[in-house]
Backbone as a ProteinNet text record, in pm:
[ID]
protein_1_A
[PRIMARY]
XXXXXXXXXXXXXXXXXXXXXXXXXXXXXXXXXXXXXXXXXXXXXXXXXXXXXXXXXXXXXXXXXXXXXXXXXXXXXXXXXXXXXXXXXXXXXXXXXXXXXXXXXXXXXXXXXXXXXXXXXXXXXXXXXXXXXXXXXXXXXXXXXXXXXXXXXXXXXXXXXXXXXXXXXXXXXXXXXXXXXXXXXXXXX
[TERTIARY]
85.5	0	90.4	61.1	143.2	121.3	219.1	209.9	90.1	65.5	-48	-180.5	-190.1	-313.3	-336.8	-230.4	-242.9	-287.2	-229.6	-267.6	-414	-456.2	-596.5	-690.6	-650.9	-733.1	-738.8	-627.8	-625.5	-718.8	-715	-802.8	-948.3	-976.9	-1113.9	-1158.3	-1068.9	-1099.8	-1132.9	-1052.6	-1077.6	-1211.2	-1245.1	-1374.4	-1490.1	-1475.6	-1580.3	-1593.7	-1481.9	-1487	-1554.9	-1523.9	-1588.1	-1739.4	-1779.8	-1922	-1990.2	-1922.2	-1977.3	-2007.2	-1917.9	-1939.7	-2063.9	-2081.6	-2199.8	-2328.4	-2323.5	-2440.9	-2475	-2372.9	-2395.4	-2457.7	-2409.3	-2466.8	-2614.5	-2647.9	-2788.8	-2873.9	-2821.7	-2893.6	-2916.9	-2813.4	-2824.7	-2917.3	-2915.3	-3009.9	-3153.6	-3175.5	-3310.9	-3355.1	-3264.5	-3299.7	-3325.6	-3242.5	-3262.2	-3397.4	-3435.5	-3566.6	-3680.2	-3661.2	-3766.4	-3793.3	-3690.3	-3705.5	-3695.2	-3743.9	-3743	-3820.6	-3919.6	-3998.6	-3921.3	-3804.7	-3716.4	-3589.1	-3588.6	-3478.6	-3338.7	-3321.4	-3187	-3142.2	-3234.7	-3200.9	-3174.5	-3262.5	-3246.5	-3112.5	-3075.6	-2949.4	-2829.4	-2835.7	-2726.8	-2708.4	-2820.4	-2809.7	-2764.4	-2808.1	-2763.3	-2612.5	-2563.4	-2418.9	-2343	-2395.7	-2331.1	-2329.3	-2439.2	-2445.5	-2340.2	-2326.9	-2226.3	-2084.6	-2061.5	-1930.1	-1900	-2000.4	-1979.4	-1953.3	-2023.1	-1996.9	-1854.3	-1806.6	-1666.7	-1569.7	-1601.1	-1516.1	-1510.4	-1624.1	-1628	-1537.3	-1542.3	-1456.3	-1307.7	-1276.7	-1137.1	-1090	-1176.4	-1140.8	-1130.3	-1219.9	-1216.3	-1084	-1044.5	-917.6	-801	-803.1	-696.4	-689.9	-805.3	-806.5	-749.4	-776.1	-719.7	-569.1	-523.3	-380.9	-300.3	-363.7	-299.6	-163	-140.1	-10.6	89.2	41.5	129.7	166.7	85.5	105.5	135.2	245.1	281.9	202.2	136.2	59.1	50.2	11.8	-16.7	-142.5	-213	-332.2	-289.2	-351.1	-327.2	-402.1	-336.1	-401.6	-545.3	-635.7	-778	-831.9	-923.6	-983.3	-1076.1	-1040.7	-1127.2	-1266.9	-1275.1	-1406.3	-1497.5	-1438.8	-1517.3	-1580	-1504.1	-1557	-1674.2	-1659.7	-1769.8	-1891.3	-1865.9	-1975.8	-2048.5	-1973.4	-2033.2	-2115.6	-2061.2	-2134.6	-2268.4	-2266.7	-2391.9	-2491.6	-2443.5	-2532.5	-2600.1	-2523.6	-2581.4	-2679	-2649.2	-2743.4	-2874.5	-2865.6	-2987.4	-3060.3	-2985.7	-3046.8	-3124.9	-3067.5	-3137.8	-3266.6	-3262.8	-3384.3	-3491.5	-3451.3	-3545.5	-3602.7	-3516.6	-3560.6	-3659.1	-3668.4	-3770.3	-3909.5	-3916.3	-4044.6	-4082.1	-3983.2	-4011.9	-3903.6	-3945.8	-3852.5	-3848	-3729.1	-3721.1	-3759	-3796.7	-3822	-3692	-3705.6	-3591.6	-3476.5	-3505.8	-3398.9	-3325.7	-3400.3	-3336.1	-3251.2	-3300.5	-3224.1	-3094.7	-3102.6	-2982.4	-2882.7	-2933.3	-2847	-2783.7	-2863.9	-2813.1	-2703.8	-2722.5	-2622.5	-2490.2	-2497.1	-2375	-2307.4	-2387	-2331.2	-2271.3	-2337.6	-2282.7	-2147.6	-2135.6	-2008.6	-1897.8	-1931.8	-1832.3	-1791	-1888.8	-1863.6	-1777	-1798.5	-1728.8	-1592.9	-1565	-1445.4	-1317.4	-1297	-1172.8	-1179.4	-1290.5	-1305.8	-1300.2	-1247.4	-1223.8	-1077.9	-1048.7	-912.1	-810.9	-842.7	-747.3	-707.7	-794.6	-765.9	-724.5	-763.9	-740.5	-614.3	-558.7	-446.4	-333.2	-211.1	-91.8	-15.8	8.2	78.8	226.7	309.5	454.4	499.4	425.6	456.7	378.3	450.4	385.4	287.2	316.9	226.3	93	98.1	-25.8	-101.8	-29	-90	-163	-97.9	-159.8	-285	-279.5	-394.8	-516.7	-499.1	-611.6	-656.2	-562.9	-601.1	-683.7	-647.5	-723.7	-867.4	-884.6	-1019.7	-1104.6	-1040.4	-1115.1	-1148.1	-1101.4	-1123.6	-1269.6	-1347.1	-1487.7	-1568.7	-1522.5	-1597.1	-1624.8	-1519.6	-1539.1	-1635.2	-1631.3	-1719	-1865.6	-1899.4	-2041.6	-2091.6	-2005.9	-2049.5	-2080.3	-1995.1	-2021.4	-2150.4	-2177.8	-2302.2	-2423	-2414.6	-2524.9	-2542.6	-2431.9	-2441.4	-2505.4	-2465.7	-2525.4	-2674.2	-2708.3	-2848.2	-2931.1	-2874.1	-2944.1	-2971.1	-2873.8	-2891.7	-3002.9	-3005.1	-3111.4	-3247.7	-3253.2	-3380.5	-3424.3	-3328.4	-3361.2	-3417.1	-3355.6	-3402.9	-3542.5	-3569.1	-3700.9	-3808.8	-3769.1	-3868.3	-3948.5	-3893	-3965.3	-4090.7	-4098.2	-4214.2	-4322	-4294	-4388.9	-4491.7	-4612.7	-4720.9	-4689.3	-4746.4	-4725	-4773.8	-4885	-4937.2	-4834.4	-4770.9	-4670.5	-4551.3	-4512.1	-4402.3	-4439	-4561.7	-4605.4	-4605.6	-4654.8	-4655.2	-4512.3	-4424.2	-4284	-4218.8	-4245.8	-4187.6	-4234.1	-4363.1	-4415.3	-4350.9	-4338.9	-4276.9	-4130.6	-4061.2	-3921.1	-3904.3	-3998.4	-3990.7	-3992.7	-4078.9	-4086.7	-3954.6	-3903.8	-3778.1	-3664	-3652.7	-3543	-3557	-3680	-3700.5	-3642.9	-3673.4	-3616.5	-3464.1	-3414.6	-3270.5	-3200.3	-3258.8	-3200.6	-3193.1	-3299.2	-3298	-3183.2	-3161.3	-3054	-2918.5	-2896.3	-2765.7	-2736.7	-2840.1	-2820.2	-2804.4	-2848.8	-2840.8	-2722.3
-117.1	0	123.8	218.2	339.1	425.2	510.8	598.6	693.1	744.3	835.1	761.7	640.5	562.5	534.4	498.6	471.3	597.4	710.7	838.1	871.1	849.7	874.5	783.7	658.2	563.9	605.6	654.1	701.4	820.6	912.8	1030.2	986.9	893.3	842	776.1	699	634.9	739.8	845.6	952.2	1021	1040	1100.2	1011.2	880.5	786.5	789.7	790.9	797.3	925.5	1036.5	1164.6	1154.1	1094.6	1079.1	986.9	881	788.9	864.1	952.8	1029.6	1117.5	1180.6	1265.8	1183.5	1066.7	978.9	931.2	897.2	854.3	966.6	1087.9	1203.6	1217.2	1193.4	1202.7	1097.7	975	870.1	916.5	968	1009.2	1129.7	1221.7	1333.9	1282	1184.1	1126.5	1061.8	985.6	923.4	1030.4	1132.2	1240.9	1307.5	1330.5	1390.5	1294.4	1166.3	1066.8	1048	1064.4	1042.7	1172.8	1279.6	1410.6	1414.4	1324.1	1322.1	1259.4	1203.1	1149.6	1234.6	1346.6	1443.1	1384	1291.6	1235.9	1154.8	1081.9	1005.5	1099.9	1197.6	1293.4	1365.7	1404.1	1475.1	1386.1	1259	1166.7	1158.1	1142.4	1130.5	1261.1	1372.4	1500.4	1517	1479.6	1486.7	1393	1271.4	1175.2	1229.2	1289.4	1346.5	1455.5	1539.7	1646.6	1589.2	1481	1415.6	1361.6	1298.7	1245.6	1358.9	1471.2	1587.3	1637.6	1632.8	1669.7	1574	1444.2	1346.8	1379.8	1415.4	1451.8	1572	1668.8	1787.6	1751	1650.6	1606.2	1550.1	1469.1	1416.4	1529.7	1625.5	1741.5	1817.2	1838.7	1905.8	1825.8	1697	1611.5	1617.6	1618.8	1628	1762	1868.3	1999.2	2003.8	1931	1932.8	1820.6	1744.8	1623.9	1648.6	1768.7	1798.3	1859.9	1901.4	1965.7	1875.2	1774.9	1688.4	1546.6	1491.7	1355.4	1255.7	1163.4	1060.1	937.1	827.4	705.2	643.8	570.5	501.8	375	350.2	225.2	119.5	8.8	-89	-119.2	-75.5	-97.1	-139.8	-229.4	-273.7	-164.3	-98.5	7.8	-43.7	-168.8	-225.7	-221.9	-239	-234.5	-96.9	7.4	143.8	164.6	119.5	135.2	54.3	-63.4	-147.6	-78.9	-24.1	46.7	165.1	237.3	351.5	306.7	197.6	145.4	105	40.8	-1.4	119.6	223.4	340.7	413.2	419.1	479.8	402.4	270.4	188	203.2	212.2	231.9	362.8	468.4	597.2	586.2	507.1	486.5	416.1	316.3	246.4	343.1	427.4	519.7	624.6	640.3	729.7	670	537.1	467.2	415.6	388	329.6	372.5	396.5	430.3	311.8	261	147.6	190.2	93.3	120.3	167.5	231.8	292.8	194	75.5	-21.3	-62.4	-82	-118.2	-3.4	118.4	235.1	247.8	224	229.6	120.8	-0.6	-112.3	-85.7	-36.6	-5.8	101	199.7	306.2	248.9	164.9	104	16.8	-61.4	-146.7	-63.3	47.2	134.5	189.4	229.8	284.8	180.2	55	-51.7	-69.2	-58.2	-70.1	45.4	163.3	283.9	305	232.6	259.3	271.4	185.1	188.4	282.8	354.1	447.2	592.3	615.5	751.6	785.9	913.1	956.5	893.2	889.8	841.4	696.1	617.4	475.1	443.8	527.1	497.1	562.1	657.9	735.6	741.1	727	743.1	864.8	960.8	1083	1068.4	1124	1117.4	1217.8	1325.5	1429.5	1399.6	1379.6	1343.9	1449	1575.7	1681.2	1677	1646.7	1633.7	1509.9	1403.2	1279.2	1305.3	1376	1406.8	1492.5	1586.6	1673.3	1591.3	1501.4	1421.6	1319.7	1264.5	1169.6	1237.8	1359.7	1434.7	1455.3	1473.7	1493.8	1367.1	1250.8	1126	1068.7	1129.4	1072.4	1072	1161.6	1171.9	1050	977.1	860.8	758.7	718.1	616	665.9	795.2	851.6	841.4	878.2	875.4	735.3	645.6	506	449.2	478.9	436.5	495.6	621	685.5	614.5	572.9	498.1	362.5	296.8	166.5	180.4	282.3	303.9	338.4	421.8	459.2	336.6	251.7	129.3	39.6	26.4	-55.5	2.4	134.5	194.3	172.5	174.1	149.4	4.2	-87.8	-229.1	-250.5	-186.6	-200.5	-141.6	-30.4	32.5	-38.3	-119.7	-189.9	-290.2	-338	-435.3	-373.5	-239.8	-170.3	-141.6	-169.4	-138	-249.8	-212	-309.4	-405.9	-528.1	-629.6	-583.8	-511.1	-463.3	-375.4	-288.7	-199.8	-278.9	-385.4	-470.6	-537.3	-587.5	-656.3	-561.5	-441.3	-341.4	-310.3	-291.6	-261.9	-378.1	-501.4	-618.4	-627.4	-602.4	-609.1	-503.4	-382.7	-274.5	-307.9	-363.1	-398.2	-514.3	-608.3	-717.7	-660.9	-563.5	-500.5	-431.4	-353.2	-281.1	-378.3	-483	-578.4	-656.5	-677.5	-739.5	-653.2	-523.9	-430.4	-429.7	-423.7	-415.2	-540.9	-657.8	-782.4	-781	-731.2	-721.5	-633.5	-522.9	-429.9	-497	-565	-624.2	-741.5	-807.7	-922.3	-881.4	-762.2	-717.2	-629.1
0	0	0	-90.1	-97	27.2	53.9	170.9	159.3	37.1	16.4	39.1	-12.1	6.6	155.5	225.5	369	443.8	407.8	471.7	442.4	317.7	281.8	360.8	377.4	454.8	601.2	654.5	793	811.2	716	723.4	714.2	624.9	613.1	743.2	804.6	932.3	1038.1	1045.1	1142.8	1115.8	989.2	953.3	998.9	977.8	1020.4	1172.1	1242.6	1389.4	1435.7	1371.2	1404.8	1385.4	1275.1	1246	1346.6	1386.6	1486.7	1616	1655.5	1778.9	1766.9	1650.6	1630.1	1628.8	1565.2	1562.8	1703.7	1781.3	1919.6	2000.6	1979.8	2049.7	2015.6	1889.8	1849.1	1920.5	1932.4	2006.3	2149.7	2214	2353.8	2370.3	2275.1	2280.7	2271.2	2184	2171.4	2302.3	2363.8	2491.4	2597.1	2600.4	2696.5	2678.3	2553.2	2525.1	2560.6	2527	2551.7	2700.4	2782.2	2926	3004	2943.2	3007.7	3137.7	3152	3275.8	3392.3	3361.4	3465.6	3459.9	3531.6	3517.6	3534	3627	3647.4	3525.5	3462.9	3342.2	3225.6	3208.2	3098.2	3108.8	3230.7	3251.1	3217	3256.5	3222.6	3071.5	2999.1	2853.8	2789.1	2841.2	2785.1	2805.8	2924.3	2949.8	2855.6	2837.6	2747.8	2604.8	2562.3	2427.5	2410.7	2511.6	2504.5	2500.7	2574.6	2571.4	2432.1	2369.5	2234.3	2135.9	2153.7	2068.3	2089.9	2214.1	2241.5	2172.8	2174.6	2104.5	1955.8	1900.2	1758.8	1732	1821.6	1806.4	1816.6	1897.4	1907.3	1773.3	1709.3	1577.2	1475.7	1486.4	1397.5	1414.5	1538.8	1567.1	1509.9	1531.6	1481.2	1328.4	1263.5	1117.3	1069.9	1144	1107.7	1131.7	1232.8	1268.4	1202.4	1116.6	1063.5	999.5	948	886.2	983.8	1101	1199.3	1316.6	1343.1	1459.2	1410.6	1457.8	1418.7	1502.2	1433.4	1502.4	1414.2	1477.3	1402.6	1460.7	1376.3	1425	1495.6	1607.1	1678.6	1599.6	1568.6	1481.7	1525.7	1440.6	1460.3	1325.4	1324.8	1199.8	1147.8	1035.9	984.3	950.2	911.6	880	1002	1118.1	1241.9	1259.7	1230.8	1243.7	1148	1024	928.3	972.2	1027.6	1076.5	1192.7	1286.7	1400.8	1350.9	1253.9	1198.8	1139.2	1061.9	1002	1110.2	1215.7	1324.6	1388.1	1415.2	1482.3	1390.2	1261.2	1166.1	1166.4	1163.8	1167	1299.9	1408.6	1540.2	1542.8	1489	1484.2	1403.7	1297.8	1218.8	1301.7	1379.1	1467.7	1570.5	1626.2	1731.3	1679.8	1548.1	1491.8	1510.1	1521	1525.6	1663.4	1744.7	1876	1975.2	2096.1	2203.5	2298.7	2327.5	2419.7	2561.1	2640.1	2781.4	2846.2	2958.3	3026.7	3047.1	3097.6	3126.5	2999	2891.3	2764.6	2711.8	2726.3	2681.5	2762.2	2892	2976.3	2936.8	2919	2880	2743.9	2650.5	2517.2	2523.6	2606.9	2622.3	2672.8	2773.7	2829.1	2723.7	2649.7	2544.6	2431.5	2396.4	2292.5	2333.8	2459.1	2505.8	2501	2528.5	2517	2371.1	2281.3	2138.2	2087.4	2142.8	2097.1	2162.8	2268.2	2350.1	2268.5	2172	2094.4	1975.6	1962.6	1850.6	1896.2	2014.9	2062.2	2033.4	2020.9	1988.4	2082.9	2212.1	2311.7	2289.4	2226.6	2206.5	2062.9	1967.2	1826.3	1770.6	1845.1	1792.5	1895.2	1845.7	1929.9	1876.1	1963.8	1924.7	1954.7	1868.7	1888.1	1994.6	2009.2	2108.1	2235.9	2347	2474.1	2523.3	2501.2	2549.3	2474.2	2346	2267.9	2314.8	2339.4	2390.2	2521.7	2613.2	2743.2	2726.1	2634	2609.3	2567.9	2472	2425	2529.3	2605.5	2711	2819.4	2853	2954	2907.9	2779.7	2725.5	2737	2745	2744.7	2880.7	2987.2	3120.4	3161.3	3110.8	3151.2	3108.3	3005.3	2956.6	3064.9	3135.4	3238.3	3345	3371.8	3474.6	3435.1	3311.1	3279.4	3249.6	3204	3189.2	3327.2	3424.6	3562.6	3615.5	3580.7	3624.6	3565.2	3438.4	3377.1	3444.9	3475.6	3542.5	3680.3	3755.8	3888.9	3876.7	3780.3	3761.6	3723	3638.5	3596.8	3717.5	3805.4	3926.5	4013.2	4031.6	4114	4049.9	3918	3849.6	3867	3859.8	3881.8	4021.6	4119	4257.1	4274.4	4208.8	4224.6	4143.7	4045.1	3963.3	4044.4	4152.7	4234.5	4294.5	4293.4	4349.5	4245.1	4118.4	4011.3	3998.4	3960.9	3944.7	3830.3	3840.3	3737.5	3600.6	3593.4	3464.5	3394.6	3470.7	3413.4	3360.6	3433	3387.2	3255.2	3244.3	3122.4	3003.4	3021.9	2914.7	2871.4	2967.3	2936.7	2862.8	2906.8	2840	2695.5	2670.6	2534.2	2445.2	2496.6	2419.5	2390.6	2489.2	2468.9	2371.5	2368.1	2270.7	2129.4	2106.4	1974.5	1942.7	2038	2016.8	1989.6	2070.9	2053.8	1923.6	1878.5	1747.6	1637.2	1641.8	1544.3	1553.9	1675.5	1696.7	1645.5	1668.2	1618.2	1466.3	1402.1	1256	1208.4	1276.8	1240.2	1253.2	1363.4	1388.8	1296.4	1248.3	1160.3	1014.9	979.6	839.1	814.6
[MASK]
+++++++++++++++++++++++++++++++++++++++++++++++++++++++++++++++++++++++++++++++++++++++++++++++++++++++++++++++++++++++++++++++++++++++++++++++++++++++++++++++++++++++++++++++++++++++++++++

């Protein structure tokens, strides 16, 4: 592979990663809006959306600095990035038609963050200059914090679910079956 072709592929990979962050932010904004009646949940998703938008800006900055800052991509399968992007686009299409129940939305958020973990600047790029490396790593520390916040919130919701009436559980299960059916179709196609 020629050096120019490799550089072009690297730039394309960074563009896809930037787009993935924006798509993820859109998912989180939708969840935040959908669960506005639960302020603590809405706030978590709004914060997560803003973090993803910040990740996108990091990729944008890196793309602008690509000729001034020496870096290399940490071996990542570019096909994986394109696959993740397709999944999130399809997920957004599903979310236009149906909103998952709170627990499914929380679980999906945690799973998405696990899927995205290696597609953030801090994990996908190695900088030759230590000061630049530290700058981008500092930007990524908030991720673990908000994923932990989602996990803690999910646990509190599980504990409080024992107080909900059986009818409400049945309605939620039926709605989630529909959502998971759509989601399974997306992941298989």
